[in-house]
mmCIF file of C-alpha atoms and ligand atoms in Angstrom:
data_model
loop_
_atom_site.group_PDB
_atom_site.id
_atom_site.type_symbol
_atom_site.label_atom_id
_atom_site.label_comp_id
_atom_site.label_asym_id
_atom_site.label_seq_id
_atom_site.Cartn_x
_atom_site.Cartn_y
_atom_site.Cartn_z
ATOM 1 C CA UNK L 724 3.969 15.295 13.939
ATOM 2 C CA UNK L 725 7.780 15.535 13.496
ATOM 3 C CA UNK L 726 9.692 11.916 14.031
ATOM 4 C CA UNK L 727 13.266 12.084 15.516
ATOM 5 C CA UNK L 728 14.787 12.951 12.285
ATOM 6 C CA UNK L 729 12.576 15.986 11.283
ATOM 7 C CA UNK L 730 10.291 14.143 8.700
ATOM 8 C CA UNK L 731 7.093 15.691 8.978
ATOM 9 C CA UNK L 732 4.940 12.589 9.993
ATOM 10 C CA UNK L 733 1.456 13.108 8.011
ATOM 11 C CA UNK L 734 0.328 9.895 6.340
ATOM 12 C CA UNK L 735 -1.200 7.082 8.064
ATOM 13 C CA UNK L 736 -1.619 3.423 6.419
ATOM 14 C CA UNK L 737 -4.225 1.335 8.678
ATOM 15 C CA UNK L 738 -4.707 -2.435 8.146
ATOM 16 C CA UNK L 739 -7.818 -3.606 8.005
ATOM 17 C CA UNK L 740 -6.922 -7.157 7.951
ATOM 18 C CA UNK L 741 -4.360 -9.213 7.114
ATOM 19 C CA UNK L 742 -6.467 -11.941 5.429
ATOM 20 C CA UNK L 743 -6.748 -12.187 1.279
ATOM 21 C CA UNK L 744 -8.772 -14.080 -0.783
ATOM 22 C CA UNK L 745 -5.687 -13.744 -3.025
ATOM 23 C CA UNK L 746 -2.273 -15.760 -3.068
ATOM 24 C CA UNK L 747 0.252 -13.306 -4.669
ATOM 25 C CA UNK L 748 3.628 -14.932 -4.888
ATOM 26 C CA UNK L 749 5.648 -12.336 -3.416
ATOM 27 C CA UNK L 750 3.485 -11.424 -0.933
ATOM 28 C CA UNK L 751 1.822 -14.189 0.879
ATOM 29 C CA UNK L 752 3.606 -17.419 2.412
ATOM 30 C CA UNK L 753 3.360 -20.331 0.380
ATOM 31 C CA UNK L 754 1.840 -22.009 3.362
ATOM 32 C CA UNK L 755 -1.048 -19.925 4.231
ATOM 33 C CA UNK L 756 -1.289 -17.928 6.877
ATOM 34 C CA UNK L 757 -2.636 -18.140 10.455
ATOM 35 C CA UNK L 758 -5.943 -16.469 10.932
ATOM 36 C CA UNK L 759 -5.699 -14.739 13.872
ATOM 37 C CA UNK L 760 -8.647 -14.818 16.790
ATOM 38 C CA UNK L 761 -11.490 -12.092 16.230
ATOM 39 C CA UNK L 762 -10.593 -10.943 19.857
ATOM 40 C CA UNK L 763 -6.890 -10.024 18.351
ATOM 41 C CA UNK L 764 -7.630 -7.168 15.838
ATOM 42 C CA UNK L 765 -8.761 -4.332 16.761
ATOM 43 C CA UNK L 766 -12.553 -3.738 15.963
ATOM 44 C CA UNK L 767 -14.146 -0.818 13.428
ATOM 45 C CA UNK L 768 -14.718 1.478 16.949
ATOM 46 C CA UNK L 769 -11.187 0.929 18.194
ATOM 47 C CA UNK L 770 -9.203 1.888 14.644
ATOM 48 C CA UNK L 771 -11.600 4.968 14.416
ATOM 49 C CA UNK L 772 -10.695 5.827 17.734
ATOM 50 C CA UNK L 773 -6.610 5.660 16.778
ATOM 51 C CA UNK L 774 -7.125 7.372 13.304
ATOM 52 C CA UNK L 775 -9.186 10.431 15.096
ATOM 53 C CA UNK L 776 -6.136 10.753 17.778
ATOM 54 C CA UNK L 777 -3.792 10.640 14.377
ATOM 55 C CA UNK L 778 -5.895 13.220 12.852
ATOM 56 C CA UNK L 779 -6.104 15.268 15.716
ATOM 57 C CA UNK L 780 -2.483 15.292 15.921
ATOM 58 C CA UNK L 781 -1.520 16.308 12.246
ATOM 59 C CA UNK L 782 -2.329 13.152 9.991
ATOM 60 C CA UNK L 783 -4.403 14.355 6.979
ATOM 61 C CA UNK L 784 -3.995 11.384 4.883
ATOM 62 C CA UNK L 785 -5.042 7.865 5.060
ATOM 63 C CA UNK L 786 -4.903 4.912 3.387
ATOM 64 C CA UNK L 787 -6.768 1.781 3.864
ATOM 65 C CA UNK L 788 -4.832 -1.652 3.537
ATOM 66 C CA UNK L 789 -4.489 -5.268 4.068
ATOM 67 C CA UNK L 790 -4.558 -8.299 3.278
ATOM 68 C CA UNK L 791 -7.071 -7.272 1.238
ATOM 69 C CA UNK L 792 -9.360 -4.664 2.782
ATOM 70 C CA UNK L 793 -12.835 -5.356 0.930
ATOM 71 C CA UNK L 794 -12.911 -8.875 2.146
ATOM 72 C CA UNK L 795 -13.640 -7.410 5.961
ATOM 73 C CA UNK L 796 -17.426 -6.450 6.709
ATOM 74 C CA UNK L 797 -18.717 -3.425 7.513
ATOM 75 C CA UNK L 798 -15.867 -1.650 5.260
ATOM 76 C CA UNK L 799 -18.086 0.659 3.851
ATOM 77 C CA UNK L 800 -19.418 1.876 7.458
ATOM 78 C CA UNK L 801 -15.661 2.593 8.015
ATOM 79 C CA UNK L 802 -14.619 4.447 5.295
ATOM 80 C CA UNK L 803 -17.984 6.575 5.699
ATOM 81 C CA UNK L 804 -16.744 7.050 9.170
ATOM 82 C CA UNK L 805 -13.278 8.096 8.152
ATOM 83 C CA UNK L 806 -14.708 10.014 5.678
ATOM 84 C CA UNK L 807 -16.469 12.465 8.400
ATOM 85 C CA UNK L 808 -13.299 13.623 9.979
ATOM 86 C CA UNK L 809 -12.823 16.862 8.308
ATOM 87 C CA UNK L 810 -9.245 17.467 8.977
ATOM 88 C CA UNK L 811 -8.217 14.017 6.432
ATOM 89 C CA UNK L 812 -7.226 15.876 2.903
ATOM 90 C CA UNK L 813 -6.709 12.486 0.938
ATOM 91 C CA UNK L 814 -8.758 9.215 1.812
ATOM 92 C CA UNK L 815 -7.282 6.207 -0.069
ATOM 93 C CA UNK L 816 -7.629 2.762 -0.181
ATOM 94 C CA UNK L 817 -5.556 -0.318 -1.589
ATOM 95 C CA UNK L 818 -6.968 -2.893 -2.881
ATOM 96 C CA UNK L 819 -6.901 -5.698 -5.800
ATOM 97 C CA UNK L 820 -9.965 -5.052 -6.614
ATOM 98 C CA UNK L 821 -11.341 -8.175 -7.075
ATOM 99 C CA UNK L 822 -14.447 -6.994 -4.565
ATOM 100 C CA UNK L 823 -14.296 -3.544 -6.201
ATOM 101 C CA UNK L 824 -17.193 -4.207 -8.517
ATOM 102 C CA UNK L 825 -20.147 -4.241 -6.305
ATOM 103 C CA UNK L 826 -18.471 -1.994 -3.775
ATOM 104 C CA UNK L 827 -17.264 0.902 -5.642
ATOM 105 C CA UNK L 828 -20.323 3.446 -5.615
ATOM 106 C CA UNK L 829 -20.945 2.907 -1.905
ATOM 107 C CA UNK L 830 -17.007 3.593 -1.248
ATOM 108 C CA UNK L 831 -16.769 6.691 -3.726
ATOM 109 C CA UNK L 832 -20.168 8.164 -1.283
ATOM 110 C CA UNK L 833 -18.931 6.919 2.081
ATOM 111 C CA UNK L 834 -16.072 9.484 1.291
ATOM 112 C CA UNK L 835 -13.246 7.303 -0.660
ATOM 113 C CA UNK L 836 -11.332 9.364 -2.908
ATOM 114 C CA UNK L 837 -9.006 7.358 -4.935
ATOM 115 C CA UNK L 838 -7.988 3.396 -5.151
ATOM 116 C CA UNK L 839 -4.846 1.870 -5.603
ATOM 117 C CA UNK L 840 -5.096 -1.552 -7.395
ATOM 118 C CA UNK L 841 -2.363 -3.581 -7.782
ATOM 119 C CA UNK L 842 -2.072 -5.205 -11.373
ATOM 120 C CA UNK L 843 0.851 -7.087 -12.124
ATOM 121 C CA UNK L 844 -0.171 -8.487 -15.478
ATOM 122 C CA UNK L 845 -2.797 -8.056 -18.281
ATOM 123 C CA UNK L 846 -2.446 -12.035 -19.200
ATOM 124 C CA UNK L 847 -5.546 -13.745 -17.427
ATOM 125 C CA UNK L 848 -3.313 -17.073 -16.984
ATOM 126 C CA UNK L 849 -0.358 -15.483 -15.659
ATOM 127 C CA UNK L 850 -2.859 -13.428 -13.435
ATOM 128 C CA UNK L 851 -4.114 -16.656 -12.053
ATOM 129 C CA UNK L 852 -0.848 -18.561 -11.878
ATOM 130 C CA UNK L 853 0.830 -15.257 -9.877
ATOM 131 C CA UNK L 854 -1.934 -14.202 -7.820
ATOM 132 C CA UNK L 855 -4.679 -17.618 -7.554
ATOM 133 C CA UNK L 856 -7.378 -14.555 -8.966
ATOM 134 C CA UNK L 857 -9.272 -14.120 -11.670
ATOM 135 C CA UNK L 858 -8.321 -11.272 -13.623
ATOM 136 C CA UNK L 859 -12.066 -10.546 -15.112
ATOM 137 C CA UNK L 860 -12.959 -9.558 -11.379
ATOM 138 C CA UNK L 861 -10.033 -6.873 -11.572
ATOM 139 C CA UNK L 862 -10.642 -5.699 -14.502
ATOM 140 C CA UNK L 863 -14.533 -4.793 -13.550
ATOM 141 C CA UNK L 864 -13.697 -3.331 -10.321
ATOM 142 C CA UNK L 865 -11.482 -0.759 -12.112
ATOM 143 C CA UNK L 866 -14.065 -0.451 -14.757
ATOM 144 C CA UNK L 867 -16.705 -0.072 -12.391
ATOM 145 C CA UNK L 868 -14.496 2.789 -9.856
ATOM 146 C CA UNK L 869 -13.895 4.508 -13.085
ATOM 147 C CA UNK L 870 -17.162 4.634 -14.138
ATOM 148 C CA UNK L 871 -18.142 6.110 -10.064
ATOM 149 C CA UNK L 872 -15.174 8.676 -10.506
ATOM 150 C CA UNK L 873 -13.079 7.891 -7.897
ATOM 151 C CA UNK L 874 -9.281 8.253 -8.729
ATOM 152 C CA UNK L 875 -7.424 5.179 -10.061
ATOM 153 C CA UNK L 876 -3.358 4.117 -9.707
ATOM 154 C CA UNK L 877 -2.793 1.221 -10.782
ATOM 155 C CA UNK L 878 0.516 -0.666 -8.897
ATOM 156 C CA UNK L 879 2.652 -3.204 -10.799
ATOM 157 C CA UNK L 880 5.230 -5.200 -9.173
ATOM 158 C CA UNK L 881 8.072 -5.393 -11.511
ATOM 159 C CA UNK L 882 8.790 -9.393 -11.682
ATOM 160 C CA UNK L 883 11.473 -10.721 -14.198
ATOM 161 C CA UNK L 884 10.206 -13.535 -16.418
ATOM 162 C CA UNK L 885 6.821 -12.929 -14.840
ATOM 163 C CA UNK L 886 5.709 -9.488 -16.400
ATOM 164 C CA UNK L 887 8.543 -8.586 -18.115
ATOM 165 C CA UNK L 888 7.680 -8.678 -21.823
ATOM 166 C CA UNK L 889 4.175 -6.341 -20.651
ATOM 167 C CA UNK L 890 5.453 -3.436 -20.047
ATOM 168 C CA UNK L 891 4.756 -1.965 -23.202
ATOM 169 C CA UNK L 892 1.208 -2.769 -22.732
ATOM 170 C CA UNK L 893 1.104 -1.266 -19.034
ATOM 171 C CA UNK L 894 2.697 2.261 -20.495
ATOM 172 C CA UNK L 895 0.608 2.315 -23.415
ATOM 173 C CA UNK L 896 -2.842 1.932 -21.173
ATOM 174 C CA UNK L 897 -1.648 5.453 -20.737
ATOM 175 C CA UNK L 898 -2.568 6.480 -23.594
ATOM 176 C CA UNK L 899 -5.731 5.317 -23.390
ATOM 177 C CA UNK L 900 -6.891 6.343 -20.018
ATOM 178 C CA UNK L 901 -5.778 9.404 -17.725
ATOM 179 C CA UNK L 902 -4.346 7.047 -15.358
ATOM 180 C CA UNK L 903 -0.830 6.775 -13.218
ATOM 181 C CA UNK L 904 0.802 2.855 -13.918
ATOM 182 C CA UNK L 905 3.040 2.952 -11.312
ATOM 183 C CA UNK L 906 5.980 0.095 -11.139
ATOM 184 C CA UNK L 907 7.139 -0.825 -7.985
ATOM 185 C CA UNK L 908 10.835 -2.960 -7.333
ATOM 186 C CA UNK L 909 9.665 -5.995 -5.494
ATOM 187 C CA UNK L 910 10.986 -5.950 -2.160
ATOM 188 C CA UNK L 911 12.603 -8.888 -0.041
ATOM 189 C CA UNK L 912 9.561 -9.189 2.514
ATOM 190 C CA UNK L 913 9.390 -12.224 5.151
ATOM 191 C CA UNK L 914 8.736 -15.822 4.064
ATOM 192 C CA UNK L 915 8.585 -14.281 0.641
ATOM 193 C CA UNK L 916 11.965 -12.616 0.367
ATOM 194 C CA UNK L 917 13.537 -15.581 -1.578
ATOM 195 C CA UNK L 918 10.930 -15.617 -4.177
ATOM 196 C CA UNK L 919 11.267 -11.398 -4.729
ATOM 197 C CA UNK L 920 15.231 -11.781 -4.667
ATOM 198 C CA UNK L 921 15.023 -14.325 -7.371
ATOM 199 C CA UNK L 922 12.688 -12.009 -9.227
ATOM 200 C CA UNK L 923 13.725 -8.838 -8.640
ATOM 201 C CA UNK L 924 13.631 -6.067 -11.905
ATOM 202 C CA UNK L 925 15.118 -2.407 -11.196
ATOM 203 C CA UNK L 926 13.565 0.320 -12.457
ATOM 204 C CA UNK L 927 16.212 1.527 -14.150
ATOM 205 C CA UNK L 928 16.552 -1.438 -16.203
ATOM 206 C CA UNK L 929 12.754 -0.393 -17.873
ATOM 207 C CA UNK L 930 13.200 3.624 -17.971
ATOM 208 C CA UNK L 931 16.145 2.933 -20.095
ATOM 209 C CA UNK L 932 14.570 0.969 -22.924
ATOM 210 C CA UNK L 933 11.688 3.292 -23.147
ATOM 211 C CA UNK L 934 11.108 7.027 -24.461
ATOM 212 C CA UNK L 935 9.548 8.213 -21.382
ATOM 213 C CA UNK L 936 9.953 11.990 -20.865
ATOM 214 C CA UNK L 937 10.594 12.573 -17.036
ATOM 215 C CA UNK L 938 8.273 15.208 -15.339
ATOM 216 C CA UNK L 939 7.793 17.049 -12.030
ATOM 217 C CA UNK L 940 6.265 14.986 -9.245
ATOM 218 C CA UNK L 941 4.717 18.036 -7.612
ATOM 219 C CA UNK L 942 4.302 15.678 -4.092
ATOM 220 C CA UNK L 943 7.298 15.707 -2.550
ATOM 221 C CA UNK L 944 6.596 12.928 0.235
ATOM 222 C CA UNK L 945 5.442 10.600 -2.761
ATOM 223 C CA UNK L 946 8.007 8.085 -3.336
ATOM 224 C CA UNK L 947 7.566 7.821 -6.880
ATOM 225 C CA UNK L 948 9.543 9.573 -10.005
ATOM 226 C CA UNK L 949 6.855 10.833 -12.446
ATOM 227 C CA UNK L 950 7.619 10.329 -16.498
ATOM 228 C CA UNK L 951 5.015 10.621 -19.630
ATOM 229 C CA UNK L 952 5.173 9.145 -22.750
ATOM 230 C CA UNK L 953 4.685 11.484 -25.553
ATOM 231 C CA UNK L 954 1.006 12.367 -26.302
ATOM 232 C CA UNK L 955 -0.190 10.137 -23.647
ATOM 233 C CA UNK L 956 -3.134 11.033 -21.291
ATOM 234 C CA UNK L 957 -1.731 9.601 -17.789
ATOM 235 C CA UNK L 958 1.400 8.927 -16.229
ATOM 236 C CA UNK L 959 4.359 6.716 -15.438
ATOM 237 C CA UNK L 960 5.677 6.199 -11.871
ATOM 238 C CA UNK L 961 8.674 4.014 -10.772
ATOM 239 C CA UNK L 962 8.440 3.735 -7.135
ATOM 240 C CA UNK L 963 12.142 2.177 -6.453
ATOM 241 C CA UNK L 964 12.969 1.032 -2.522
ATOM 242 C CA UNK L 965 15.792 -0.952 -3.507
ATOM 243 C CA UNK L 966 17.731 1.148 -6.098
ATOM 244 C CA UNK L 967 17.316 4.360 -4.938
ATOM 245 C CA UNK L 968 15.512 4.557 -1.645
ATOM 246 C CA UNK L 969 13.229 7.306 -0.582
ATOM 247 C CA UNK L 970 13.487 7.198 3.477
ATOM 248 C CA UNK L 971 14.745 10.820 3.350
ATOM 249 C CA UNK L 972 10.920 11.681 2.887
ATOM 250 C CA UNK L 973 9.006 9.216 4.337
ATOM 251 C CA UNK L 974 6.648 10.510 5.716
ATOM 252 C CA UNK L 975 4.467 7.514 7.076
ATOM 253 C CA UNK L 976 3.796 5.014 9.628
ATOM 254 C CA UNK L 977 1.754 1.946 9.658
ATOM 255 C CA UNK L 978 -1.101 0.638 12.208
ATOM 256 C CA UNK L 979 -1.309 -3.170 11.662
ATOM 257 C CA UNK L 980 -4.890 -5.162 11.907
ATOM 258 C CA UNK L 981 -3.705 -6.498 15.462
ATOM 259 C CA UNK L 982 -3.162 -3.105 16.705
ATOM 260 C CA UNK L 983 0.075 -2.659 16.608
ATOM 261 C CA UNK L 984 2.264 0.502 15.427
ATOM 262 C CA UNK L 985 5.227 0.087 12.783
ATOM 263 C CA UNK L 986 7.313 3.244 12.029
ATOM 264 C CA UNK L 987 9.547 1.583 9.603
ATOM 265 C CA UNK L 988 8.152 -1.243 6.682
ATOM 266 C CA UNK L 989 11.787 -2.719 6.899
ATOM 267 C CA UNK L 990 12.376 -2.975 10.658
ATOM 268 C CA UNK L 991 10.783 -5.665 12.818
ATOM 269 C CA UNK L 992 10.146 -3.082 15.361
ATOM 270 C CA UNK L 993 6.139 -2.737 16.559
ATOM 271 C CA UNK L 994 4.804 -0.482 19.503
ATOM 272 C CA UNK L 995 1.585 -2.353 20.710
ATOM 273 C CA UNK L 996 -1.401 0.041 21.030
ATOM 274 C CA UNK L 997 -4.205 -2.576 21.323
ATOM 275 C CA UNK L 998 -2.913 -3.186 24.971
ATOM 276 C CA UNK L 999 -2.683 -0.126 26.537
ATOM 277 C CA UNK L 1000 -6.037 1.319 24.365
ATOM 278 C CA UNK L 1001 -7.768 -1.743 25.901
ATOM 279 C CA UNK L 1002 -6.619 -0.828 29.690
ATOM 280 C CA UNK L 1003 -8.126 2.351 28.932
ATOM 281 C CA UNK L 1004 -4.572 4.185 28.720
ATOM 282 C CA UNK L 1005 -3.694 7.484 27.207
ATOM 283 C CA UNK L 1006 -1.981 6.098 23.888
ATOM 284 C CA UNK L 1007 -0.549 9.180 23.142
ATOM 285 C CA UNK L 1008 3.095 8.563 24.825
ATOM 286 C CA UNK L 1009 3.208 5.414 22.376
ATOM 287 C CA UNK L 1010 2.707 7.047 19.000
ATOM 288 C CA UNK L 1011 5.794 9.744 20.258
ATOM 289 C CA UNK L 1012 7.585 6.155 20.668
ATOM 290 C CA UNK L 1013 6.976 5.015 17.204
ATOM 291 C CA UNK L 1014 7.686 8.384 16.012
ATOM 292 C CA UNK L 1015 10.976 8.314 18.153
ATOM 293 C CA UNK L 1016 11.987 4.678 16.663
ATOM 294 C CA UNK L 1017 11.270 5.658 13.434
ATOM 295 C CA UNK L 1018 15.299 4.890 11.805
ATOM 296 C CA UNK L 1019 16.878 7.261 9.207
ATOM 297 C CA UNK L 1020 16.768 4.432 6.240
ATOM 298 C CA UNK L 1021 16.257 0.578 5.950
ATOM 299 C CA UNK L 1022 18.464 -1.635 5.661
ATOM 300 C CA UNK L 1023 17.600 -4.118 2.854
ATOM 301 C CA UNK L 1024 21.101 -3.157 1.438
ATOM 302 C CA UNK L 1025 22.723 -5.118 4.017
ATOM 303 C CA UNK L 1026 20.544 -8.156 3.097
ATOM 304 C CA UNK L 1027 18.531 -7.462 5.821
ATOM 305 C CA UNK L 1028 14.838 -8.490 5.717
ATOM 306 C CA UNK L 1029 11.899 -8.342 8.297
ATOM 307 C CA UNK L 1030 10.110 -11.557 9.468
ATOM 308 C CA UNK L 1031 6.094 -10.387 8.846
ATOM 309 C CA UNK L 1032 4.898 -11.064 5.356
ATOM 310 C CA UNK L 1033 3.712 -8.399 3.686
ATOM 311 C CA UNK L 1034 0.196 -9.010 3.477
ATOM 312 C CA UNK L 1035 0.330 -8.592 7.480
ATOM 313 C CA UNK L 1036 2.252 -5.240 7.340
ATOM 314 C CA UNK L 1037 -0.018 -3.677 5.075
ATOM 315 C CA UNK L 1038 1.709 -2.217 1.885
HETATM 316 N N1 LIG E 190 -4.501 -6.547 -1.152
HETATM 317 C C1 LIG E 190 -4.297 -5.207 -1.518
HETATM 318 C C2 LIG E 190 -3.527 -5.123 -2.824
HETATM 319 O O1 LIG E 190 -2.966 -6.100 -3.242
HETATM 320 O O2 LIG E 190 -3.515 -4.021 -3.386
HETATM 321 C C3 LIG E 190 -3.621 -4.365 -0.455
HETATM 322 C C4 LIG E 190 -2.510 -4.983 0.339
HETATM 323 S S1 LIG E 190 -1.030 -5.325 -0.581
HETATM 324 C C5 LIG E 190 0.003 -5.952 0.697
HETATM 325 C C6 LIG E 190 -0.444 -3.692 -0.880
HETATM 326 C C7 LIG E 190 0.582 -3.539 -1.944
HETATM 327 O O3 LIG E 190 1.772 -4.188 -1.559
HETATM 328 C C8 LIG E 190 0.203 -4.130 -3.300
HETATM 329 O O4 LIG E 190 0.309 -3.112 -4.280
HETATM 330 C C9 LIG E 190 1.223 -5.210 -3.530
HETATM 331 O O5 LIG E 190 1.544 -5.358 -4.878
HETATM 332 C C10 LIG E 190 2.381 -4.701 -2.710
HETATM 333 N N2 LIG E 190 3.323 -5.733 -2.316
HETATM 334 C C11 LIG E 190 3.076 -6.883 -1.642
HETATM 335 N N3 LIG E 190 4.217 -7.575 -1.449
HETATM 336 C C12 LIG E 190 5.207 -6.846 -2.009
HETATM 337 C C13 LIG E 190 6.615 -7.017 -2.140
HETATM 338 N N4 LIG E 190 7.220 -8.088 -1.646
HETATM 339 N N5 LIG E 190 7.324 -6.055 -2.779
HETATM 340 C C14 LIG E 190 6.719 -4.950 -3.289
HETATM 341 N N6 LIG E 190 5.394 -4.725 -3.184
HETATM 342 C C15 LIG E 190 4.642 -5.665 -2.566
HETATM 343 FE FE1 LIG E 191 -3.466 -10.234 -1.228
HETATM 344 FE FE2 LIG E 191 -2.622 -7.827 -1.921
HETATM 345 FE FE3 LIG E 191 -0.915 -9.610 -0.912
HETATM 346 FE FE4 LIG E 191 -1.890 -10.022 -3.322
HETATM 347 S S1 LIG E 191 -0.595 -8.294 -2.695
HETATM 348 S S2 LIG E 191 -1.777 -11.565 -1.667
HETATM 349 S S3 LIG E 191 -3.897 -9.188 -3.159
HETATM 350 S S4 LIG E 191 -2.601 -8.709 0.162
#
């Protein structure tokens, strides 16, 4: 699928929920959030049905996202049914892992191929003061999807006077393990976006105090710059939307848990599929929509920042 500006549209990011049985600071409002009615997401049959469309129509990777996915029932069921559509290459989920434990060999046969856990810090009292979580829980779901072989990134949001003073102990887990730490710029994101600006770490500010070696990134949709450290056995990303963003390539689009479709993470634009699916409509015309809408960049430069939270969105 080719959006308006030629980008070669094959990655599809589906929210499961947009509940979590964390609190991360820069993600979810201080406040809670409003649990939507059952009868507004879109049930297990209805995403299928979307992703197969996607599939049919050129998608051959997808990732699973929340809120945090492993909190919603029947997840298993759904990835096995993912799992069956032969056309999807790469079959992802993200996840903090906190659920991971008991999960992990079911997901890694239903079809899962790799996990994304995001790990901000290795302390367990800044874990629990950043995220409300207990950071034994992460630590065994990793352990545990390890030990099941299913592939491992872990994300860190880069947060100044959070996790700061850890990065040395993020890069050198790659020596110990053939893993990619990726670090991620936190991004101004909804009711969030003053905590993240008052936080915010570039990624340039860490690559220059370390001796990391920079090395191809053989994906060129992935938004992240690839560097080793000498002798190690995994990698280093830096995965940088504010300092040097990577919309030239994007190559994605997001289905929320409600149903609806978001071509951009940064724009507050959403074309509602759950409406037209449910009047038994052809939603074909509204995916060429989204693809249509999709903009050339975001503006987060400008100061600009969307309303949704992120934990809604689905990162
Ligand atoms: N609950 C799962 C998790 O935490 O991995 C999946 C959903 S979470 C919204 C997906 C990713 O978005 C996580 O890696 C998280 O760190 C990231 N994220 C959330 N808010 C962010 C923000 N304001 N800036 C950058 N990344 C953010
Ligand atoms: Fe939950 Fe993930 Fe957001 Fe943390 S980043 S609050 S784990 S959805």
């Amino acid at each position: 699928m080719l959006d308006n500006f030629n980008r070669n549209i094959n990655y599809l990011r589906i929210s499961l929920t947009d509940l979590c049985n964390f609190r991360c600071k820069y993600c979810m409002p201080k406040d809670g959030i409003y649990k939507k009615p059952r009868s507004e997401i879109l049930t297990f049959e209805e995403i299928y049905y979307i992703a197969h469309l996607f599939v049919e129509n050129g998608i051959d990777k997808i990732r699973i996202t929340g809120g945090e996915p492993l909190i919603r029932k029947g997840v298993v069921n759904f990835v096995e049914s993912l799992g069956s559509l032969e056309k999807i290459k790469d079959l992802a989920m993200t996840t903090n892992a906190s659920l991971l434990k008991d999960k992990a060999y079911s997901l890694k046969k239903a079809g899962l191929d790799r996990v994304n856990v995001s790990l901000d810090t290795l302390n367990p009292k800044t874990f629990k003061d950043l995220t409300g979580g207990d950071l034994k829980d992460v630590l065994d779901g990793i352990k545990a999807a390890a030990d099941v072989g299913l592939g491992i990134k872990l994300n860190t949001v880069l947060l100044k006077g959070i996790n700061e003073k850890e990065i040395n102990d993020f890069l050198n887990l790659t020596y110990q393990y053939d893993i990619d730490v990726r670090f991620i710029e936190v991004m101004p994101i909804g009711p969030t976006a003053s905590y993240a600006k008052d936080k915010f770490l570039s990624c340039d500010d860490i690559i220059e105090n370390t001796n990391l070696r920079k090395i191809d990134n053989k994906d060129p949709s992935s938004p992240a710059s690839l560097y080793k450290l000498e002798g190690a056995k995994g990698r280093v990303g830096f995965i940088e939307p504010i300092s040097h963003k990577f919309c030239k390539s994007c190559n994605r689009l997001r289905l929320t848990s409600d149903g609806y479709l978001k071509a951009c993470l940064h724009s507050d634009r959403l074309i509602d599929l759950k409406t037209p699916l449910r009047k038994g409509e052809d939603i074909r015309p509204f995916i060429e929509e989204a693809l249509k809408i999709k903009p050339l960049k975001h503006r987060l430069e400008d100061g600009r920042s969307i309303v949704e939270s992120m934990n809604r969105i689905g990162g």
